Coordinates of C-alpha atoms (C1' of nucleotides) in Angstrom, one line a residue:
Chain A
M1 CA -48.4 -118.2 76.7
T2 CA -46.9 -115.5 78.8
F3 CA -45.0 -112.9 76.9
S4 CA -45.5 -114.4 73.5
T5 CA -49.1 -113.3 73.6
A6 CA -47.9 -109.8 73.0
I7 CA -46.8 -110.9 69.6
A8 CA -49.4 -113.4 68.7
A9 CA -52.3 -111.2 69.8
S10 CA -51.9 -108.5 67.2
T11 CA -54.3 -109.2 64.5
P12 CA -53.2 -109.9 61.0
E13 CA -50.0 -111.6 62.1
S14 CA -49.7 -115.3 61.9
V15 CA -47.6 -117.3 64.2
A16 CA -45.0 -117.6 61.4
T17 CA -44.8 -113.9 60.6
A18 CA -41.4 -113.3 62.2
A19 CA -39.9 -116.4 60.7
I20 CA -41.1 -115.7 57.2
R21 CA -39.9 -112.1 57.5
R22 CA -36.4 -113.3 58.4
L23 CA -36.2 -115.8 55.6
S24 CA -37.5 -113.2 53.2
A25 CA -34.8 -110.8 54.4
L26 CA -32.1 -113.4 53.6
T27 CA -33.5 -113.8 50.1
P28 CA -36.7 -112.4 48.6
L29 CA -39.0 -115.4 48.5
A30 CA -41.5 -116.0 45.7
Q31 CA -45.1 -117.0 46.1
P32 CA -44.7 -120.8 46.0
D33 CA -42.1 -120.7 48.8
L34 CA -44.2 -118.5 50.9
A35 CA -47.2 -120.8 50.4
M36 CA -45.0 -123.8 51.5
L37 CA -44.0 -121.9 54.6
A38 CA -47.6 -121.0 55.4
R39 CA -48.6 -124.6 54.9
A40 CA -45.8 -125.8 57.1
A41 CA -46.9 -123.4 59.8
D42 CA -50.2 -125.1 60.0
D43 CA -48.3 -128.0 61.6
A44 CA -46.8 -125.7 64.2
R45 CA -46.4 -127.1 67.7
T46 CA -45.7 -125.4 70.9
Y47 CA -43.1 -126.8 73.3
P48 CA -42.5 -125.8 76.9
V49 CA -39.3 -124.4 78.4
R50 CA -36.6 -127.0 78.7
H51 CA -38.0 -129.3 76.0
S52 CA -35.2 -131.0 74.1
F53 CA -35.5 -130.8 70.4
L54 CA -32.3 -132.7 69.8
T55 CA -30.2 -134.8 72.1
L56 CA -26.5 -135.3 71.9
G57 CA -25.7 -138.7 70.3
R58 CA -29.3 -139.4 69.3
P59 CA -30.4 -139.4 65.7
V60 CA -31.5 -136.2 64.1
A61 CA -35.1 -136.1 62.9
E62 CA -36.4 -133.6 60.4
P63 CA -35.2 -130.0 60.5
L64 CA -37.4 -127.6 62.5
L65 CA -38.1 -124.0 61.7
V66 CA -38.4 -121.8 64.8
L67 CA -41.5 -119.6 64.6
Q68 CA -41.5 -118.1 68.1
G69 CA -39.2 -118.4 71.1
W70 CA -35.6 -119.1 71.7
A71 CA -33.7 -122.4 71.7
A72 CA -30.0 -123.1 72.2
R73 CA -27.4 -125.8 71.7
V74 CA -26.0 -126.7 75.1
R75 CA -23.3 -128.9 76.6
V76 CA -23.2 -129.8 80.2
L77 CA -20.0 -131.1 81.8
P78 CA -20.0 -133.9 84.2
D79 CA -19.5 -131.6 87.2
G80 CA -22.5 -129.4 86.2
R81 CA -20.8 -126.6 84.3
R82 CA -22.9 -125.6 81.4
Q83 CA -22.2 -123.8 78.2
F84 CA -24.6 -122.6 75.5
M85 CA -22.9 -122.9 72.2
S86 CA -25.4 -121.2 69.9
F87 CA -28.9 -119.9 69.8
Y88 CA -31.9 -120.4 67.6
L89 CA -34.2 -117.4 67.1
P90 CA -37.4 -117.1 65.1
G91 CA -36.7 -117.9 61.4
E92 CA -33.7 -120.0 62.2
V93 CA -33.5 -123.8 61.5
I94 CA -32.7 -126.4 64.1
G95 CA -31.0 -129.5 62.8
A96 CA -30.3 -128.2 59.3
T97 CA -28.0 -131.1 58.6
H98 CA -26.3 -130.0 55.4
H99 CA -23.9 -132.9 55.8
A100 CA -25.6 -136.2 56.0
M101 CA -24.7 -136.8 59.7
P102 CA -27.6 -138.6 61.3
I103 CA -26.3 -138.1 64.8
A104 CA -26.8 -134.9 66.8
S105 CA -23.5 -133.3 67.7
A106 CA -25.2 -131.4 70.5
T107 CA -28.4 -131.1 72.6
V108 CA -30.9 -128.4 71.6
V109 CA -33.2 -127.2 74.3
A110 CA -36.0 -124.6 74.5
L111 CA -35.0 -121.6 76.5
T112 CA -38.5 -120.2 76.4
E113 CA -41.7 -121.6 75.3
C114 CA -41.2 -122.3 71.6
V115 CA -43.4 -122.6 68.6
V116 CA -41.8 -124.6 65.8
C117 CA -42.9 -126.3 62.6
P118 CA -41.2 -128.8 60.2
A119 CA -38.9 -126.8 57.9
P120 CA -40.4 -127.3 54.5
A121 CA -38.1 -128.9 52.0
A122 CA -36.9 -126.4 49.5
A123 CA -36.9 -127.2 45.8
P124 CA -33.3 -127.2 44.5
G125 CA -32.4 -123.8 43.2
S126 CA -35.4 -122.2 44.7
A127 CA -35.2 -118.9 46.7
L128 CA -36.1 -120.8 49.8
A129 CA -33.1 -123.1 49.3
Q130 CA -31.0 -120.0 48.9
A131 CA -32.4 -118.7 52.1
Y132 CA -31.6 -121.9 54.0
A133 CA -28.0 -121.8 52.6
I134 CA -27.5 -118.3 53.7
G135 CA -29.0 -119.2 57.1
A136 CA -26.5 -122.1 57.4
A137 CA -23.6 -119.8 56.6
L138 CA -24.8 -117.3 59.1
D139 CA -25.1 -120.1 61.7
E140 CA -21.4 -120.9 61.2
A141 CA -20.4 -117.2 61.2
Y142 CA -22.2 -116.7 64.6
L143 CA -20.4 -119.8 65.9
L144 CA -17.0 -118.4 64.8
G145 CA -17.9 -115.1 66.4
H146 CA -18.7 -116.9 69.6
V147 CA -15.3 -118.5 69.7
V148 CA -13.6 -115.1 69.3
Q149 CA -15.9 -113.6 71.9
L150 CA -15.1 -116.3 74.5
G151 CA -11.4 -116.4 73.6
R152 CA -10.5 -112.7 73.4
L153 CA -13.2 -110.4 74.8
N154 CA -13.5 -109.4 78.4
A155 CA -16.7 -109.6 80.3
Q156 CA -18.0 -106.2 79.2
E157 CA -17.1 -106.7 75.6
R158 CA -18.8 -110.1 75.6
I159 CA -22.1 -108.7 76.9
G160 CA -22.0 -105.8 74.4
D161 CA -21.1 -108.1 71.5
F162 CA -23.7 -110.6 72.4
L163 CA -26.5 -108.0 72.6
L164 CA -25.4 -106.5 69.4
E165 CA -25.5 -109.9 67.7
I166 CA -28.9 -110.6 69.1
Y167 CA -30.1 -107.2 68.0
E168 CA -28.9 -107.8 64.5
R169 CA -30.5 -111.2 64.3
L170 CA -33.8 -110.2 65.7
S171 CA -33.8 -107.2 63.3
L172 CA -33.8 -109.6 60.4
A173 CA -37.0 -111.1 61.8
G174 CA -38.5 -107.7 62.4
L175 CA -38.5 -108.3 66.1
T176 CA -36.9 -105.1 67.2
V177 CA -38.6 -101.8 67.9
G178 CA -36.5 -98.7 67.7
G179 CA -33.3 -100.3 68.9
S180 CA -35.0 -102.3 71.6
F181 CA -35.9 -106.0 71.7
E182 CA -37.2 -108.8 73.9
M183 CA -34.4 -110.6 75.8
P184 CA -36.0 -113.6 77.5
L185 CA -32.7 -114.9 78.9
T186 CA -32.0 -114.7 82.6
Q187 CA -28.7 -113.4 83.7
E188 CA -27.8 -117.0 84.6
M189 CA -28.4 -118.2 81.0
L190 CA -26.4 -115.2 79.7
A191 CA -23.6 -116.3 81.9
D192 CA -23.7 -119.8 80.5
A193 CA -23.5 -118.3 77.0
L194 CA -20.7 -115.9 77.7
G195 CA -18.5 -118.2 79.8
L196 CA -19.0 -116.1 82.9
T197 CA -20.6 -116.2 86.4
P198 CA -24.1 -114.9 86.9
V199 CA -22.9 -112.6 89.6
H200 CA -20.3 -111.1 87.3
V201 CA -22.7 -110.7 84.5
N202 CA -25.0 -108.8 86.8
R203 CA -22.2 -106.5 87.8
M204 CA -21.1 -105.8 84.2
I205 CA -24.7 -105.1 83.1
Q206 CA -25.1 -102.6 85.9
Q207 CA -21.9 -100.9 84.9
A208 CA -23.1 -100.8 81.3
R209 CA -26.3 -99.2 82.5
R210 CA -24.3 -96.6 84.5
D211 CA -22.2 -95.9 81.5
G212 CA -25.4 -95.2 79.5
E213 CA -24.7 -98.0 77.1
L214 CA -28.0 -99.8 77.5
M215 CA -31.3 -100.0 79.3
W216 CA -32.6 -103.4 80.5
K217 CA -35.9 -103.7 82.2
S218 CA -38.3 -106.6 82.6
G219 CA -37.0 -108.7 79.7
R220 CA -36.5 -105.8 77.2
V221 CA -33.2 -104.4 76.2
L222 CA -32.5 -101.1 74.6
L223 CA -29.1 -100.3 73.2
R224 CA -28.4 -96.7 73.4
D225 CA -25.8 -96.4 70.6
P226 CA -25.2 -99.7 68.8
E227 CA -22.8 -98.2 66.4
R228 CA -20.5 -96.8 69.0
T229 CA -20.6 -99.9 71.1
A230 CA -19.8 -102.0 68.0
R231 CA -16.9 -99.8 67.1
T232 CA -15.3 -99.9 70.6
I233 CA -15.5 -103.7 70.6
G234 CA -14.3 -104.0 67.0
R235 CA -17.3 -106.2 66.4
F236 CA -17.4 -108.0 63.1
S237 CA -20.9 -108.4 61.7
P238 CA -21.5 -111.1 59.1
Q239 CA -23.0 -109.3 56.1
V240 CA -26.1 -110.9 54.7
T241 CA -26.0 -108.7 51.7
A242 CA -22.5 -110.0 51.0
V243 CA -24.1 -112.5 48.8
P244 CA -24.6 -111.0 45.4
I245 CA -28.3 -111.4 44.6
V246 CA -28.2 -112.0 41.0
P247 CA -31.8 -112.6 40.1
D248 CA -31.5 -114.2 36.7
S249 CA -29.0 -117.0 36.8
D250 CA -27.5 -118.6 40.0
A251 CA -26.8 -122.0 41.3
Chain B
M1 CA 11.1 -128.8 54.4
T2 CA 12.1 -128.8 58.0
F3 CA 10.4 -131.3 60.2
S4 CA 8.2 -132.7 57.5
T5 CA 11.1 -134.4 55.9
A6 CA 10.9 -137.0 58.7
I7 CA 7.6 -138.1 57.1
A8 CA 8.2 -137.4 53.5
A9 CA 11.6 -139.1 53.4
S10 CA 10.5 -142.6 54.2
T11 CA 10.3 -144.4 51.0
P12 CA 7.0 -145.8 49.8
E13 CA 5.0 -143.0 51.3
S14 CA 3.6 -140.4 49.0
V15 CA 2.9 -136.8 50.0
A16 CA -0.7 -137.7 50.3
T17 CA -0.4 -140.8 52.6
A18 CA -1.6 -139.2 55.8
A19 CA -4.5 -137.5 54.1
I20 CA -5.6 -140.6 52.4
R21 CA -5.2 -142.6 55.6
R22 CA -7.5 -140.1 57.4
L23 CA -10.2 -140.1 54.7
S24 CA -10.1 -143.9 54.6
A25 CA -10.5 -144.0 58.4
L26 CA -13.7 -141.9 58.1
T27 CA -15.1 -144.3 55.5
P28 CA -13.4 -147.2 53.7
L29 CA -12.6 -145.9 50.3
A30 CA -12.9 -147.9 47.1
Q31 CA -10.3 -148.0 44.3
P32 CA -11.8 -145.2 42.1
D33 CA -11.8 -142.8 45.0
L34 CA -8.3 -143.7 45.9
A35 CA -7.2 -143.1 42.3
M36 CA -8.9 -139.7 42.3
L37 CA -7.0 -138.7 45.4
A38 CA -3.7 -140.0 44.0
R39 CA -4.3 -138.0 40.9
A40 CA -5.3 -134.9 42.8
A41 CA -2.1 -135.2 44.8
D42 CA -0.2 -134.8 41.6
D43 CA -1.3 -131.2 41.7
A44 CA 0.0 -130.7 45.2
R45 CA 1.5 -127.3 45.9
T46 CA 3.6 -126.2 48.9
Y47 CA 2.9 -123.0 50.7
P48 CA 5.1 -121.2 53.2
V49 CA 4.1 -120.3 56.8
R50 CA 1.7 -117.4 57.0
H51 CA 0.2 -118.0 53.5
S52 CA -3.5 -117.2 53.4
F53 CA -5.6 -119.8 51.8
L54 CA -8.7 -117.9 52.3
T55 CA -9.4 -114.3 53.3
L56 CA -12.3 -113.0 55.3
G57 CA -14.9 -111.4 53.0
R58 CA -13.2 -112.6 49.8
P59 CA -14.7 -115.2 47.6
V60 CA -14.0 -118.9 48.3
A61 CA -12.2 -120.7 45.5
E62 CA -12.1 -124.5 45.3
P63 CA -11.9 -126.6 48.4
L64 CA -8.4 -127.7 49.3
L65 CA -7.3 -131.0 50.9
V66 CA -4.5 -130.6 53.3
L67 CA -1.8 -133.2 52.7
Q68 CA 0.9 -132.0 55.1
G69 CA 1.2 -129.2 57.6
W70 CA -1.2 -127.3 59.8
A71 CA -3.5 -124.4 58.9
A72 CA -6.0 -122.5 61.0
R73 CA -9.0 -120.2 60.8
V74 CA -8.0 -117.0 62.5
R75 CA -9.6 -113.7 63.4
V76 CA -7.6 -110.6 64.4
L77 CA -9.2 -107.8 66.3
P78 CA -8.5 -104.2 65.5
D79 CA -6.3 -103.8 68.6
G80 CA -4.2 -106.9 67.6
R81 CA -5.8 -109.5 69.8
R82 CA -5.8 -112.8 67.8
Q83 CA -7.9 -115.9 68.1
F84 CA -7.6 -119.2 66.2
M85 CA -11.0 -120.6 65.7
S86 CA -10.2 -124.0 64.2
F87 CA -7.4 -126.0 62.8
Y88 CA -6.9 -127.9 59.6
L89 CA -4.7 -131.0 59.8
P90 CA -3.6 -133.5 57.1
G91 CA -6.7 -135.1 55.6
E92 CA -9.0 -132.2 56.4
V93 CA -10.6 -129.9 53.9
I94 CA -10.3 -126.1 53.8
G95 CA -13.3 -124.3 52.3
A96 CA -15.6 -127.3 52.1
T97 CA -18.5 -125.0 51.5
H98 CA -21.4 -127.4 52.1
H99 CA -23.7 -124.4 51.9
A100 CA -23.3 -122.4 48.7
M101 CA -21.7 -119.4 50.5
P102 CA -19.2 -117.9 48.1
I103 CA -17.8 -115.5 50.7
A104 CA -15.2 -116.7 53.3
S105 CA -16.5 -116.3 56.8
A106 CA -12.9 -116.3 58.1
T107 CA -9.3 -116.1 57.1
V108 CA -7.4 -119.4 56.8
V109 CA -3.6 -119.2 57.2
A110 CA -0.8 -121.7 57.1
L111 CA 0.7 -122.2 60.6
T112 CA 3.5 -124.4 59.2
E113 CA 4.7 -125.0 55.7
C114 CA 1.7 -126.7 54.1
V115 CA 1.3 -129.1 51.2
V116 CA -2.3 -129.0 49.8
C117 CA -4.0 -130.1 46.6
P118 CA -7.5 -129.5 45.2
A119 CA -10.0 -131.7 47.0
P120 CA -11.3 -134.0 44.3
A121 CA -15.0 -133.7 43.7
A122 CA -16.7 -136.8 45.0
A123 CA -19.3 -138.6 43.0
P124 CA -22.7 -138.3 44.7
G125 CA -23.2 -141.3 46.9
S126 CA -19.6 -142.4 46.7
A127 CA -17.6 -143.4 49.7
L128 CA -15.5 -140.2 49.2
A129 CA -18.6 -138.1 49.4
Q130 CA -19.4 -139.9 52.6
A131 CA -15.9 -139.2 54.0
Y132 CA -16.3 -135.5 53.2
A133 CA -19.7 -135.4 54.9
I134 CA -18.3 -137.1 58.0
G135 CA -15.3 -134.7 57.9
A136 CA -17.7 -131.7 57.7
A137 CA -19.6 -133.0 60.7
L138 CA -16.4 -133.5 62.6
D139 CA -15.4 -130.0 61.8
E140 CA -18.5 -128.7 63.4
A141 CA -18.1 -130.9 66.4
Y142 CA -14.6 -129.6 66.9
L143 CA -15.9 -126.1 66.7
L144 CA -18.6 -126.8 69.3
G145 CA -16.0 -128.4 71.5
H146 CA -13.8 -125.3 71.2
V147 CA -16.7 -123.1 72.4
V148 CA -17.1 -125.3 75.5
Q149 CA -13.4 -125.3 76.1
L150 CA -13.1 -121.5 76.0
G151 CA -16.3 -120.9 77.9
R152 CA -16.0 -123.4 80.7
L153 CA -12.6 -125.0 81.1
N154 CA -9.7 -123.4 83.0
A155 CA -6.2 -123.0 81.6
Q156 CA -5.0 -126.5 82.5
E157 CA -8.1 -128.2 81.3
R158 CA -7.9 -126.3 78.0
I159 CA -4.4 -127.4 77.3
G160 CA -5.3 -131.0 78.2
D161 CA -8.4 -131.0 76.1
F162 CA -6.7 -129.4 73.1
L163 CA -3.8 -131.9 73.1
L164 CA -6.2 -134.8 73.4
E165 CA -8.3 -133.5 70.5
I166 CA -5.2 -133.0 68.4
Y167 CA -4.0 -136.5 69.4
E168 CA -7.3 -138.0 68.3
R169 CA -7.3 -136.1 65.0
L170 CA -3.7 -136.9 64.1
S171 CA -4.4 -140.6 65.0
L172 CA -7.0 -140.8 62.3
A173 CA -4.2 -139.8 59.8
G174 CA -1.8 -142.2 61.3
L175 CA 0.4 -139.4 62.5
T176 CA 0.9 -140.5 66.1
V177 CA 3.5 -142.9 67.3
G178 CA 2.8 -144.6 70.6
G179 CA 0.9 -141.7 72.1
S180 CA 3.2 -139.1 70.9
F181 CA 2.8 -136.7 68.0
E182 CA 4.3 -133.6 66.3
M183 CA 3.1 -130.4 67.7
P184 CA 4.4 -127.6 65.5
L185 CA 2.6 -124.8 67.3
T186 CA 4.5 -122.4 69.4
Q187 CA 3.2 -121.6 72.8
E188 CA 2.1 -118.2 71.5
M189 CA -0.1 -119.9 68.9
L190 CA -1.4 -122.2 71.5
A191 CA -2.3 -119.2 73.6
D192 CA -4.2 -117.7 70.6
A193 CA -6.1 -121.0 70.2
L194 CA -7.0 -121.3 73.9
G195 CA -7.8 -117.7 74.7
L196 CA -4.8 -117.4 77.1
T197 CA -1.6 -115.6 77.4
P198 CA 1.7 -117.1 76.1
V199 CA 3.2 -116.7 79.6
H200 CA 0.4 -118.5 81.3
V201 CA 0.4 -121.3 78.7
N202 CA 4.0 -121.8 79.4
R203 CA 3.4 -122.1 83.2
M204 CA 0.6 -124.5 82.8
I205 CA 2.6 -126.7 80.5
Q206 CA 5.3 -126.8 83.0
Q207 CA 2.9 -127.8 85.7
A208 CA 1.5 -130.5 83.5
R209 CA 5.0 -131.8 83.0
R210 CA 5.7 -131.7 86.7
D211 CA 2.4 -133.6 87.3
G212 CA 3.6 -136.2 84.9
E213 CA 0.7 -135.6 82.5
L214 CA 2.9 -135.1 79.5
M215 CA 6.3 -134.7 77.9
W216 CA 6.9 -131.9 75.4
K217 CA 10.3 -131.5 73.8
S218 CA 11.3 -129.9 70.5
G219 CA 8.0 -129.9 68.8
R220 CA 6.9 -133.4 70.0
V221 CA 4.3 -134.1 72.6
L222 CA 3.7 -137.3 74.5
L223 CA 0.6 -137.7 76.6
R224 CA 1.3 -140.0 79.5
D225 CA -2.2 -141.3 80.2
P226 CA -4.7 -139.9 77.7
E227 CA -7.6 -141.8 79.2
R228 CA -7.1 -140.5 82.7
T229 CA -6.6 -136.9 81.5
A230 CA -9.8 -137.2 79.3
R231 CA -11.7 -138.5 82.3
T232 CA -10.6 -135.7 84.7
I233 CA -11.6 -133.1 82.2
G234 CA -14.8 -134.8 81.2
R235 CA -13.8 -134.6 77.6
F236 CA -16.4 -135.5 75.0
S237 CA -14.9 -137.1 71.9
P238 CA -17.0 -137.0 68.7
Q239 CA -17.3 -140.6 67.6
V240 CA -16.4 -141.2 64.1
T241 CA -17.7 -144.8 64.4
A242 CA -21.2 -143.4 65.1
V243 CA -21.7 -143.8 61.4
P244 CA -22.6 -147.4 60.7
I245 CA -19.8 -149.2 59.0
V246 CA -19.7 -152.8 58.0
P247 CA -17.4 -154.3 60.6
D248 CA -15.6 -157.4 59.1
S249 CA -13.1 -155.8 56.7
D250 CA -11.7 -152.5 57.6
A251 CA -8.4 -150.5 57.1
Chain C
dC1 C1' 29.7 -115.3 66.4
dG2 C1' 25.7 -112.9 66.5
dC3 C1' 21.1 -112.9 65.1
dT4 C1' 16.3 -114.2 65.7
dA5 C1' 12.6 -116.7 67.5
dC6 C1' 11.0 -119.2 71.2
dT7 C1' 10.9 -120.5 76.1
dT8 C1' 11.3 -119.6 80.9
dT9 C1' 11.3 -116.9 85.2
dG10 C1' 10.0 -113.2 88.6
dA11 C1' 7.2 -109.6 90.5
dT12 C1' 2.9 -107.3 90.6
dA13 C1' -1.8 -106.0 89.1
dG14 C1' -6.4 -107.0 88.0
dT15 C1' -10.3 -109.4 86.3
dG16 C1' -13.5 -112.6 87.4
dC17 C1' -14.9 -116.3 90.8
dT18 C1' -16.8 -118.0 95.3
dC19 C1' -19.6 -117.9 99.1
dA20 C1' -23.3 -115.9 101.4
dA21 C1' -26.9 -113.0 102.3
dC22 C1' -30.6 -109.9 101.0
dC23 C1' -34.2 -107.8 98.0
dG24 C1' -38.3 -107.6 95.2
dG25 C1' -41.9 -109.6 92.4
dT26 C1' -45.1 -113.4 91.6
dG27 C1' -47.8 -117.3 92.4
dT28 C1' -50.0 -120.4 95.8
dG29 C1' -52.5 -121.9 99.7
dG30 C1' -54.5 -121.1 104.0
Chain D
dC1 C1' -56.0 -110.9 102.4
dC2 C1' -51.8 -112.3 104.1
dA3 C1' -48.0 -115.9 104.9
dC4 C1' -45.0 -118.4 102.5
dA5 C1' -42.1 -120.2 98.9
dC6 C1' -39.6 -119.5 94.8
dC7 C1' -37.1 -117.3 91.3
dG8 C1' -34.3 -113.9 89.6
dG9 C1' -31.7 -109.9 90.4
dT10 C1' -28.5 -107.3 93.6
dT11 C1' -24.8 -106.5 97.0
dG12 C1' -20.5 -107.3 99.8
dA13 C1' -16.1 -109.4 101.2
dG14 C1' -12.3 -112.1 100.1
dC15 C1' -9.7 -115.0 97.1
dA16 C1' -7.9 -117.4 92.9
dC17 C1' -6.7 -117.4 88.4
dT18 C1' -4.8 -115.2 84.6
dA19 C1' -2.8 -111.0 82.7
dT20 C1' 1.0 -107.7 82.4
dC21 C1' 5.6 -106.0 82.2
dA22 C1' 10.2 -106.9 82.1
dA23 C1' 14.2 -109.6 81.6
dA24 C1' 17.1 -113.6 81.1
dG25 C1' 17.9 -118.1 79.2
dT26 C1' 18.2 -121.3 74.9
dA27 C1' 18.3 -123.2 70.4
dG28 C1' 18.6 -123.0 65.6
dC29 C1' 20.7 -120.6 61.7
dG30 C1' 23.4 -117.7 58.4

DNA sequence: CGCTACTTTGATAGTGCTCAACCGGTGTGG
DNA sequence: CCACACCGGTTGAGCACTATCAAAGTAGCG
């Protein structure tokens, strides 16, 4: 209940506002879907940092919709090296097992305090089902982007690319304010996402600051010129709008 | 028709043998499914090296079952840097779009001459559907493994891990002979998969040879002691058998 | 025989890592 | 109210791993 109060305190917002905003951004949702989500949010539960939502090799329970907070898929090597493989932000679904694989292929832990609720089952063909599908596709696109990032970008580019991706993702949920956003990760966590050392992450961030690329103070990041940064990295942004939204007849 | 002749020439083998063997290894297939596969293989087509099965941002056509050869998902940065994100080996499916995303999130190219056929649609609940589902889960597990590899393994470990993974995957298709297997990738391609330089890949391979870890001659690799190598890297192998299968009669 | 593609080798530079210490804010207990 | 501990961020020195550039060696193929 530390920094999340800033969001939860403002009046007409429910705990599910950001998540609903993101899903609506993927596909405009109709009333029944919104009602389902509101109802599901009544079962919201709060989990502390380091809580494991899923454990590698253990069965997957129901899919969870993240309402607030950050979670991540992580793998820890026997010698202690750690790698974050992907992140779950508000409006994203943990354990959306499109394929009927009952076994978790990775551990999912809470990076911050997290509020989650059961992801309501979408009626086949509904807008919510569409939103889930797009979400799953984005998931994979982010993962592919992560591979490129780790394989072919240098430290500075990785940091820029990562922040741009987070910026885009949080924007979908309405969690950015004028190019700035909450970044609850420590530099050590960032290092574990980017395949770097905490010390080196620190140095590269400082250089980016000196170069006027970003501001980063007390858990909040401001990207000075996202477009320019994206261009210099050659960042590829998965386009949500790539899906033709044909309202009348679809799958 | 270069090295693949070694496989295709032997008599009772069809062009689909390896693929069928892999799918059967994922889940024992019954007669109707096998018949479907055999029929689909009649529509097999051969594509040359560098053929694009899918192109980033373009619509996805029908899913394709790889019968022979290797393909890969690739991303090329504006400045020419290249990264392979995942591979498709015989028995694996290109464009298995579990989520209804009509747009390709990556380009898929043939790394060798490839024989592919349309992946026959599986009846819901059939063994083939189950095989596809397990295949999709493995796909994701390999991708997650790739992230860890690029993020937290050094050059030698990456090479070892990669070869072990390929060894396991080819084993499912029956394409290994006593710990050795065809490895059609050039060292440059390997570098693009592992996020390294061709020169450095070459040096690390030579060191692995000197250390007695492997033999590598004219496109064929022999791992001397896979278990030991796996242990020293701390490799995590996704378990196919995690899915309950009735034990008494298998392939 | 000469091409082309791939592998190998050498020398040198640079990016990122390791180790170690210090700084600053925050929470806790005396 | 201050001492202390703790966590995360910051800094420095030195080193290791990997990249870069350039060239030579090798094998298949027309």
